[in-house]
PDB file of C-alpha atoms in Angstrom:
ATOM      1  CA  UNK A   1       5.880  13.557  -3.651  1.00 81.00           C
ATOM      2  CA  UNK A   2       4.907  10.598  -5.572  1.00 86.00           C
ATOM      3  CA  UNK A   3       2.113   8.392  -5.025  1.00 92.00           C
ATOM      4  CA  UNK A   4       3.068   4.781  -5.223  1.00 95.00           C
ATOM      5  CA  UNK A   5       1.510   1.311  -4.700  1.00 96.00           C
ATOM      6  CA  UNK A   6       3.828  -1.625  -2.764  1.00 96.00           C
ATOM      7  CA  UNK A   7       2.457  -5.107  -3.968  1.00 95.00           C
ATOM      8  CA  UNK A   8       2.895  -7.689  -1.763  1.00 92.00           C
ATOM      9  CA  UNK A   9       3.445 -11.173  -2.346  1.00 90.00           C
ATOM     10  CA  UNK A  10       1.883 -14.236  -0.528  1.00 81.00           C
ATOM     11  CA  UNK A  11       0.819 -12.925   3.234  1.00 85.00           C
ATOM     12  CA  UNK A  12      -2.140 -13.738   4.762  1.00 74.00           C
ATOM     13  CA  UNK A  13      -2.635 -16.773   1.994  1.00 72.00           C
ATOM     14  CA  UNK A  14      -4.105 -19.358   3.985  1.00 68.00           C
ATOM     15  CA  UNK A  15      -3.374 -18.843   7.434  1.00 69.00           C
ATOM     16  CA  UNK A  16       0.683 -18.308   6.367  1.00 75.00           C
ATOM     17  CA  UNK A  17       2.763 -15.494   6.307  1.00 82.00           C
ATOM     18  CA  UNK A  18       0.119 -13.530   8.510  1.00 86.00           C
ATOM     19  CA  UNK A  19       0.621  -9.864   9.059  1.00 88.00           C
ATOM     20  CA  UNK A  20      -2.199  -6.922   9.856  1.00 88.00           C
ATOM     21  CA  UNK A  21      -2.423  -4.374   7.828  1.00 88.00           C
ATOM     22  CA  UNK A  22      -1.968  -2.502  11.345  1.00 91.00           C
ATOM     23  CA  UNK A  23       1.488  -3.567  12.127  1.00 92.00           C
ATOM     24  CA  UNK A  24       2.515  -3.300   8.308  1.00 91.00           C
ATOM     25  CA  UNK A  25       1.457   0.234   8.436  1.00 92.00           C
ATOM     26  CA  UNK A  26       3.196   0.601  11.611  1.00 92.00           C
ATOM     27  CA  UNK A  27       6.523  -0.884  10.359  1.00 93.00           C
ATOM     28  CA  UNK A  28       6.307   1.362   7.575  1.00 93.00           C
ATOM     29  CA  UNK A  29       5.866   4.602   9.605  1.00 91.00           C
ATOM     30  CA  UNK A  30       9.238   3.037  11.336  1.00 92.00           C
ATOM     31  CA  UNK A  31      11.231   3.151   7.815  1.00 91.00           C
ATOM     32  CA  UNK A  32       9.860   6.573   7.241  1.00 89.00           C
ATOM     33  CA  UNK A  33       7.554   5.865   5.129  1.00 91.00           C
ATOM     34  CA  UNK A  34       4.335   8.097   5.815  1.00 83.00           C
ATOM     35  CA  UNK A  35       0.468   8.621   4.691  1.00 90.00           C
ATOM     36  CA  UNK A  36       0.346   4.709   4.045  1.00 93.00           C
ATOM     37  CA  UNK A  37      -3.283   3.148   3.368  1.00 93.00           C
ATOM     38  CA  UNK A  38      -3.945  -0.441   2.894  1.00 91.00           C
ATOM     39  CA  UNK A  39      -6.253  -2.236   0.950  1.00 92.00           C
ATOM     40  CA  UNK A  40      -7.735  -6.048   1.986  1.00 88.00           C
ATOM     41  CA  UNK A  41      -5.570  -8.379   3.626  1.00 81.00           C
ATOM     42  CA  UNK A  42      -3.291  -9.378   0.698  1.00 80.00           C
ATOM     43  CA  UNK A  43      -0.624  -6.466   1.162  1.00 87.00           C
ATOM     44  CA  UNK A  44      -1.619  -3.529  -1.255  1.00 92.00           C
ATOM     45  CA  UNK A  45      -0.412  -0.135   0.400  1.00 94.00           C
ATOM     46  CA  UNK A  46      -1.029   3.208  -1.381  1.00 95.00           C
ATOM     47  CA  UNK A  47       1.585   5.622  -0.160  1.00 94.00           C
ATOM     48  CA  UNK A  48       3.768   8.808  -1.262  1.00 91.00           C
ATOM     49  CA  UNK A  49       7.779   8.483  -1.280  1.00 89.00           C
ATOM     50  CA  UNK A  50      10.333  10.264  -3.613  1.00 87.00           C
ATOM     51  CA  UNK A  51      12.435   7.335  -3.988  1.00 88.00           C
ATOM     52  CA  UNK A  52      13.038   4.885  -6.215  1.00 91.00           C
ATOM     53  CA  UNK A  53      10.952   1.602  -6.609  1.00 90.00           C
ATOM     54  CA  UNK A  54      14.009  -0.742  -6.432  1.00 90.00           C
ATOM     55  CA  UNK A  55      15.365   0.901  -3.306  1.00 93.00           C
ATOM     56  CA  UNK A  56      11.714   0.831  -1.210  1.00 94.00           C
ATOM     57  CA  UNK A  57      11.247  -2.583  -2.553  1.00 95.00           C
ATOM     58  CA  UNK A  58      14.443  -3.753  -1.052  1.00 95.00           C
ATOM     59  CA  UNK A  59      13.547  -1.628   2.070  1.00 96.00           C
ATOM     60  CA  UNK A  60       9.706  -2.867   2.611  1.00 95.00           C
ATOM     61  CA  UNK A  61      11.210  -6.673   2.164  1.00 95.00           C
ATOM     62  CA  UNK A  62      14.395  -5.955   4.359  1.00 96.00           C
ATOM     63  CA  UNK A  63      11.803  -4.427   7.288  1.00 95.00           C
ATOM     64  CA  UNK A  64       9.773  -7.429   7.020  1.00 94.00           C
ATOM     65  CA  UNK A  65      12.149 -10.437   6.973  1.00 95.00           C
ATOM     66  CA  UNK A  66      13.083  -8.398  10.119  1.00 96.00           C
ATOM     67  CA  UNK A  67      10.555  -7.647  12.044  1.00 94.00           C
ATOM     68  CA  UNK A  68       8.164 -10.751  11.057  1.00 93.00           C
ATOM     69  CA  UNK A  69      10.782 -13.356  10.207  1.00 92.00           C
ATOM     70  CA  UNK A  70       9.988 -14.376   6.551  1.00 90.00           C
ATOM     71  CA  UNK A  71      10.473 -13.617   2.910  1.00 92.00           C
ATOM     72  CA  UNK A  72       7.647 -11.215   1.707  1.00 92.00           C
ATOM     73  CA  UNK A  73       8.597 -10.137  -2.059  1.00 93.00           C
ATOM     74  CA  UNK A  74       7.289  -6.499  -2.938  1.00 95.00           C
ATOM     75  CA  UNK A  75       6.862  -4.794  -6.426  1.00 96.00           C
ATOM     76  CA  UNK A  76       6.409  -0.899  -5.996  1.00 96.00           C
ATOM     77  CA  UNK A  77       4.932   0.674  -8.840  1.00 96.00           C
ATOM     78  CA  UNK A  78       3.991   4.516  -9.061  1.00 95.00           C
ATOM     79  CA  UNK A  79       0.271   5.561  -9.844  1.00 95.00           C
ATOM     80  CA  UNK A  80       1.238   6.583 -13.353  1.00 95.00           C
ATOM     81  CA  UNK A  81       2.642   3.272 -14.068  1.00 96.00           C
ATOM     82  CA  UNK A  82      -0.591   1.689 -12.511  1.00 97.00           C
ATOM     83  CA  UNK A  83      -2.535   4.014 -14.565  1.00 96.00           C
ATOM     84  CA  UNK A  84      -0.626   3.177 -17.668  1.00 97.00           C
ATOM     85  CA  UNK A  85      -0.778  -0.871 -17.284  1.00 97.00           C
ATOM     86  CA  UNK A  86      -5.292  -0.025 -16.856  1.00 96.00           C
ATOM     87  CA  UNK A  87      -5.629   1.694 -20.265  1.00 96.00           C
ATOM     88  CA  UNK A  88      -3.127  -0.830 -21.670  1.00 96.00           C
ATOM     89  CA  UNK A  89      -5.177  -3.856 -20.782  1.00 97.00           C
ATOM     90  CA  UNK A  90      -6.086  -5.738 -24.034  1.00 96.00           C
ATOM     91  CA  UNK A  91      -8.716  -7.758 -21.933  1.00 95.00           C
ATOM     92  CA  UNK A  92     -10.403  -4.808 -20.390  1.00 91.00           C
ATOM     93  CA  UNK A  93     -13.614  -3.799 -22.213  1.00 88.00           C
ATOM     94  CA  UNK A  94     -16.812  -1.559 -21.575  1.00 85.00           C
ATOM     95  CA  UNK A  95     -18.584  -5.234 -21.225  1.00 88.00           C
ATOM     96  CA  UNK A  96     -15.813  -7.166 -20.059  1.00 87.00           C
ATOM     97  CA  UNK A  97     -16.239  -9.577 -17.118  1.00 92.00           C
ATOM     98  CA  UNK A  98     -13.793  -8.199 -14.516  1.00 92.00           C
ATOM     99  CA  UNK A  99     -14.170 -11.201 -12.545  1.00 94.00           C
ATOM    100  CA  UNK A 100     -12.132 -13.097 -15.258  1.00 95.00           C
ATOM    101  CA  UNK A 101      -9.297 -10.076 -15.933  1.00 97.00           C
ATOM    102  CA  UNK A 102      -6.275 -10.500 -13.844  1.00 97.00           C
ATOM    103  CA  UNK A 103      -2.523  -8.227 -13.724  1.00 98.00           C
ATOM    104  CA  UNK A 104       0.285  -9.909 -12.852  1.00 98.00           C
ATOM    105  CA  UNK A 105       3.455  -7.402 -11.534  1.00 97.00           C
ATOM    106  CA  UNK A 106       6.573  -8.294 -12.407  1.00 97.00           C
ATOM    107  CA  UNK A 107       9.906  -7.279 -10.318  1.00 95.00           C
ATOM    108  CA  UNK A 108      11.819  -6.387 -13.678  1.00 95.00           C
ATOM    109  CA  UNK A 109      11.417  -6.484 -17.596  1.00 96.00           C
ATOM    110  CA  UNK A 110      11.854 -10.256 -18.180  1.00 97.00           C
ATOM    111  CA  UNK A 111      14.171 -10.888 -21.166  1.00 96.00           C
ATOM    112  CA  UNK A 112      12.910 -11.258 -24.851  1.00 95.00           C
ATOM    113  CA  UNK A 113      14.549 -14.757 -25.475  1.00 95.00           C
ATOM    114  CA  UNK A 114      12.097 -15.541 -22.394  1.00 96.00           C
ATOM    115  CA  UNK A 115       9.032 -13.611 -23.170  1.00 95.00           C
ATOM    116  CA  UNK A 116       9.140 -15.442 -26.699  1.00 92.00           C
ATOM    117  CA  UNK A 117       9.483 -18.920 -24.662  1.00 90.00           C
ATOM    118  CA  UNK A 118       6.583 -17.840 -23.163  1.00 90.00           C
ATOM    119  CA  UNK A 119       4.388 -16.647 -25.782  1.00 85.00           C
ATOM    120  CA  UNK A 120       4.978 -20.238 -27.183  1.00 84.00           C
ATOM    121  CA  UNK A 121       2.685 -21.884 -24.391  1.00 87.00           C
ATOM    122  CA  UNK A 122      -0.789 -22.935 -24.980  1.00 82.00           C
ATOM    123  CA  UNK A 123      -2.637 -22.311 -21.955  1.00 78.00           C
ATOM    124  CA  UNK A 124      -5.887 -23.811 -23.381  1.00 78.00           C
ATOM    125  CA  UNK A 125      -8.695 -21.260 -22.172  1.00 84.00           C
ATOM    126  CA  UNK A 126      -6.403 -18.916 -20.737  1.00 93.00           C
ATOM    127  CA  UNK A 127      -5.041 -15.918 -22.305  1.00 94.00           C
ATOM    128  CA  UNK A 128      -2.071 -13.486 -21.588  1.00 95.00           C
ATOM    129  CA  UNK A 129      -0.250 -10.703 -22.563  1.00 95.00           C
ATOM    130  CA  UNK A 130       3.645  -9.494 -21.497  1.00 96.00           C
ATOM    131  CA  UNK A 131       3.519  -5.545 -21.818  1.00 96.00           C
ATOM    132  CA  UNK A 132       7.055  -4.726 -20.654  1.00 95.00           C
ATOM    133  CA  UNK A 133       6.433  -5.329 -16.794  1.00 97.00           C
ATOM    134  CA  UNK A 134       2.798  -6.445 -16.324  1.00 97.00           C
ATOM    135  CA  UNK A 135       1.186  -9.486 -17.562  1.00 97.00           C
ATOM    136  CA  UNK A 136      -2.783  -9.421 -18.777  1.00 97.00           C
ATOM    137  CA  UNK A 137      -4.388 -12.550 -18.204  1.00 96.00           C
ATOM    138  CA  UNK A 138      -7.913 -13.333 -18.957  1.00 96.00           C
ATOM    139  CA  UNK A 139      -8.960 -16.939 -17.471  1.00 94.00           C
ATOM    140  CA  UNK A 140     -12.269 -18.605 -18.883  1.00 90.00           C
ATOM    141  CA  UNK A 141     -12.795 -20.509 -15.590  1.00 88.00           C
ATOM    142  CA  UNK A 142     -11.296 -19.396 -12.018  1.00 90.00           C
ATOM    143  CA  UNK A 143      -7.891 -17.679 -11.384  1.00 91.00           C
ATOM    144  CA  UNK A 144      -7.294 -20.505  -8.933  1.00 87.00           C
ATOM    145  CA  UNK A 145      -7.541 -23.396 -11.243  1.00 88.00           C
ATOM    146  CA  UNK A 146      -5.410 -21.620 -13.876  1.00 92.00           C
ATOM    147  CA  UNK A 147      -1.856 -23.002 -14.719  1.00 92.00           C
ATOM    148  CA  UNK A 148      -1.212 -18.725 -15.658  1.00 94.00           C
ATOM    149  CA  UNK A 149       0.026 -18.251 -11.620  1.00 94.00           C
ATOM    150  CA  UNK A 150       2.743 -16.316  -9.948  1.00 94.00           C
ATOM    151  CA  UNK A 151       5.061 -19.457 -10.190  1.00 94.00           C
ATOM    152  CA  UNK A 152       4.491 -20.747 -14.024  1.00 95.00           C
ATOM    153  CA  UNK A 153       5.199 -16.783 -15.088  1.00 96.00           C
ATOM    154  CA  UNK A 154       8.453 -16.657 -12.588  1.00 96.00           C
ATOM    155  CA  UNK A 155       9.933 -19.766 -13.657  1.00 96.00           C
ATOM    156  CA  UNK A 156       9.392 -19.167 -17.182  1.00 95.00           C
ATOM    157  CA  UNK A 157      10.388 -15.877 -17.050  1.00 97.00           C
ATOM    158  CA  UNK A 158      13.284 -15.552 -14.041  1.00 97.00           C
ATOM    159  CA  UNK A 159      11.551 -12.694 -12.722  1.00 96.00           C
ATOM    160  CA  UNK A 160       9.517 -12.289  -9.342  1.00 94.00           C
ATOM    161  CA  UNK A 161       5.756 -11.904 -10.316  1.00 96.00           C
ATOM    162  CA  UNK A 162       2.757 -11.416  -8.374  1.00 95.00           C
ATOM    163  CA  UNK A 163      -1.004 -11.187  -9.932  1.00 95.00           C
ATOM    164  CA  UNK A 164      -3.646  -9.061  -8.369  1.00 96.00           C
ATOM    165  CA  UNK A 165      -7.262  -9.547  -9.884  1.00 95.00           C
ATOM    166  CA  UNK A 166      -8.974  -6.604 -11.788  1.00 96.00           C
ATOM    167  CA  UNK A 167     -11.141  -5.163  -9.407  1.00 95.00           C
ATOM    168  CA  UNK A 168      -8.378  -4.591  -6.703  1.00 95.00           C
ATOM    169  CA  UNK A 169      -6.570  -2.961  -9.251  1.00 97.00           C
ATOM    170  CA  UNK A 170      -8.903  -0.412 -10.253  1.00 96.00           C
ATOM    171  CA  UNK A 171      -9.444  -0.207  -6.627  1.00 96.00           C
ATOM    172  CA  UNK A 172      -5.470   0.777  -5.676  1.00 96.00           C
ATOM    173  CA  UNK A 173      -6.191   2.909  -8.679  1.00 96.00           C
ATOM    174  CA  UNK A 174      -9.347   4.803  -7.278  1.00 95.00           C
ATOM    175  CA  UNK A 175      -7.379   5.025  -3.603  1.00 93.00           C
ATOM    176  CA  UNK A 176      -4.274   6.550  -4.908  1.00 93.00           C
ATOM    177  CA  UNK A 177      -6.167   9.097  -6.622  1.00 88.00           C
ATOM    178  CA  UNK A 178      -6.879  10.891  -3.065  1.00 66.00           C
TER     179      UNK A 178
END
């Protein structure tokens, strides 16, 4: 079986869209989903599954709207695409500062009359790069004053996108390796 990573979007942000990692790993033993293990609040679950990323996606975010009552988006990606997006990271450096190195997940490949929109925006400080569906983005001051955020990259782009800062990713990295 494969090892794969579900991303969530958006719970346990402020106070909204709260759910324990307890009952999410509970609602996925319910789908059939097994060996689940979660990472911080923020909805990062390493698991194993042979099917496909579209089809769990739609699962996970089917289970939840059902048994919690709101929209979660979730972007599955499988420890060799995880792997793949770490060494591809044009940011990430033997002296980088990982506090300032970002991924953002997209659902899908956005299109290439939109990714060259994009690559037209000056984001001052900020830098980014599209790499088919991941997004590096290195921010000069703090992720949370950046205008690079899950909603500037989905509007320009017409694709659902969530970001996950470095460290968490190597993190989901070094927990799916078990």
């Amino acid at each position: 079986m494969e090892k794969k990573i579900a991303i969530l979007r958006g719970i346990n942000v402020g106070g909204k869209r709260k759910i324990l990692m307890t009952d999410l790993k509970s609602m996925l033993v319910e789908i059939g989903i097994m060996n689940a293990k979660t990472y911080i609040q923020s909805g990062n679950v390493i698991f194993e599954s042979e099917l496909k990323n579209l089809e769990l996606s739609l699962q996970i975010e089917s289970e939840i709207l059902k048994k919690f009552g709101f929209d979660v988006p979730v972007i599955i990606k499988t420890r060799a695409e995880l792997k793949a997006a770490i060494s591809s990271n044009p940011f990430f450096t033997s002296d980088a500062d990982m506090s300032k190195l970002h991924l953002t997940f997209l659902n899908k490949k956005p299109s290439e009359k939109d990714i060259e929109s994009l690559r037209s925006f000056d984001s001052k400080e900020d830098q980014f790069e599209i790499q088919g569906e991941n997004i590096f983005i290195f921010c000069e001051g703090k992720y949370h004053q950046s205008k690079l955020t899950n909603n500037f990259f989905e509007k320009k782009l017409k694709v659902g996108a969530t970001t996950r800062n470095w460290k968490t990713v190597l993190k989901l990295m070094e927990l799916s390796q078990d």
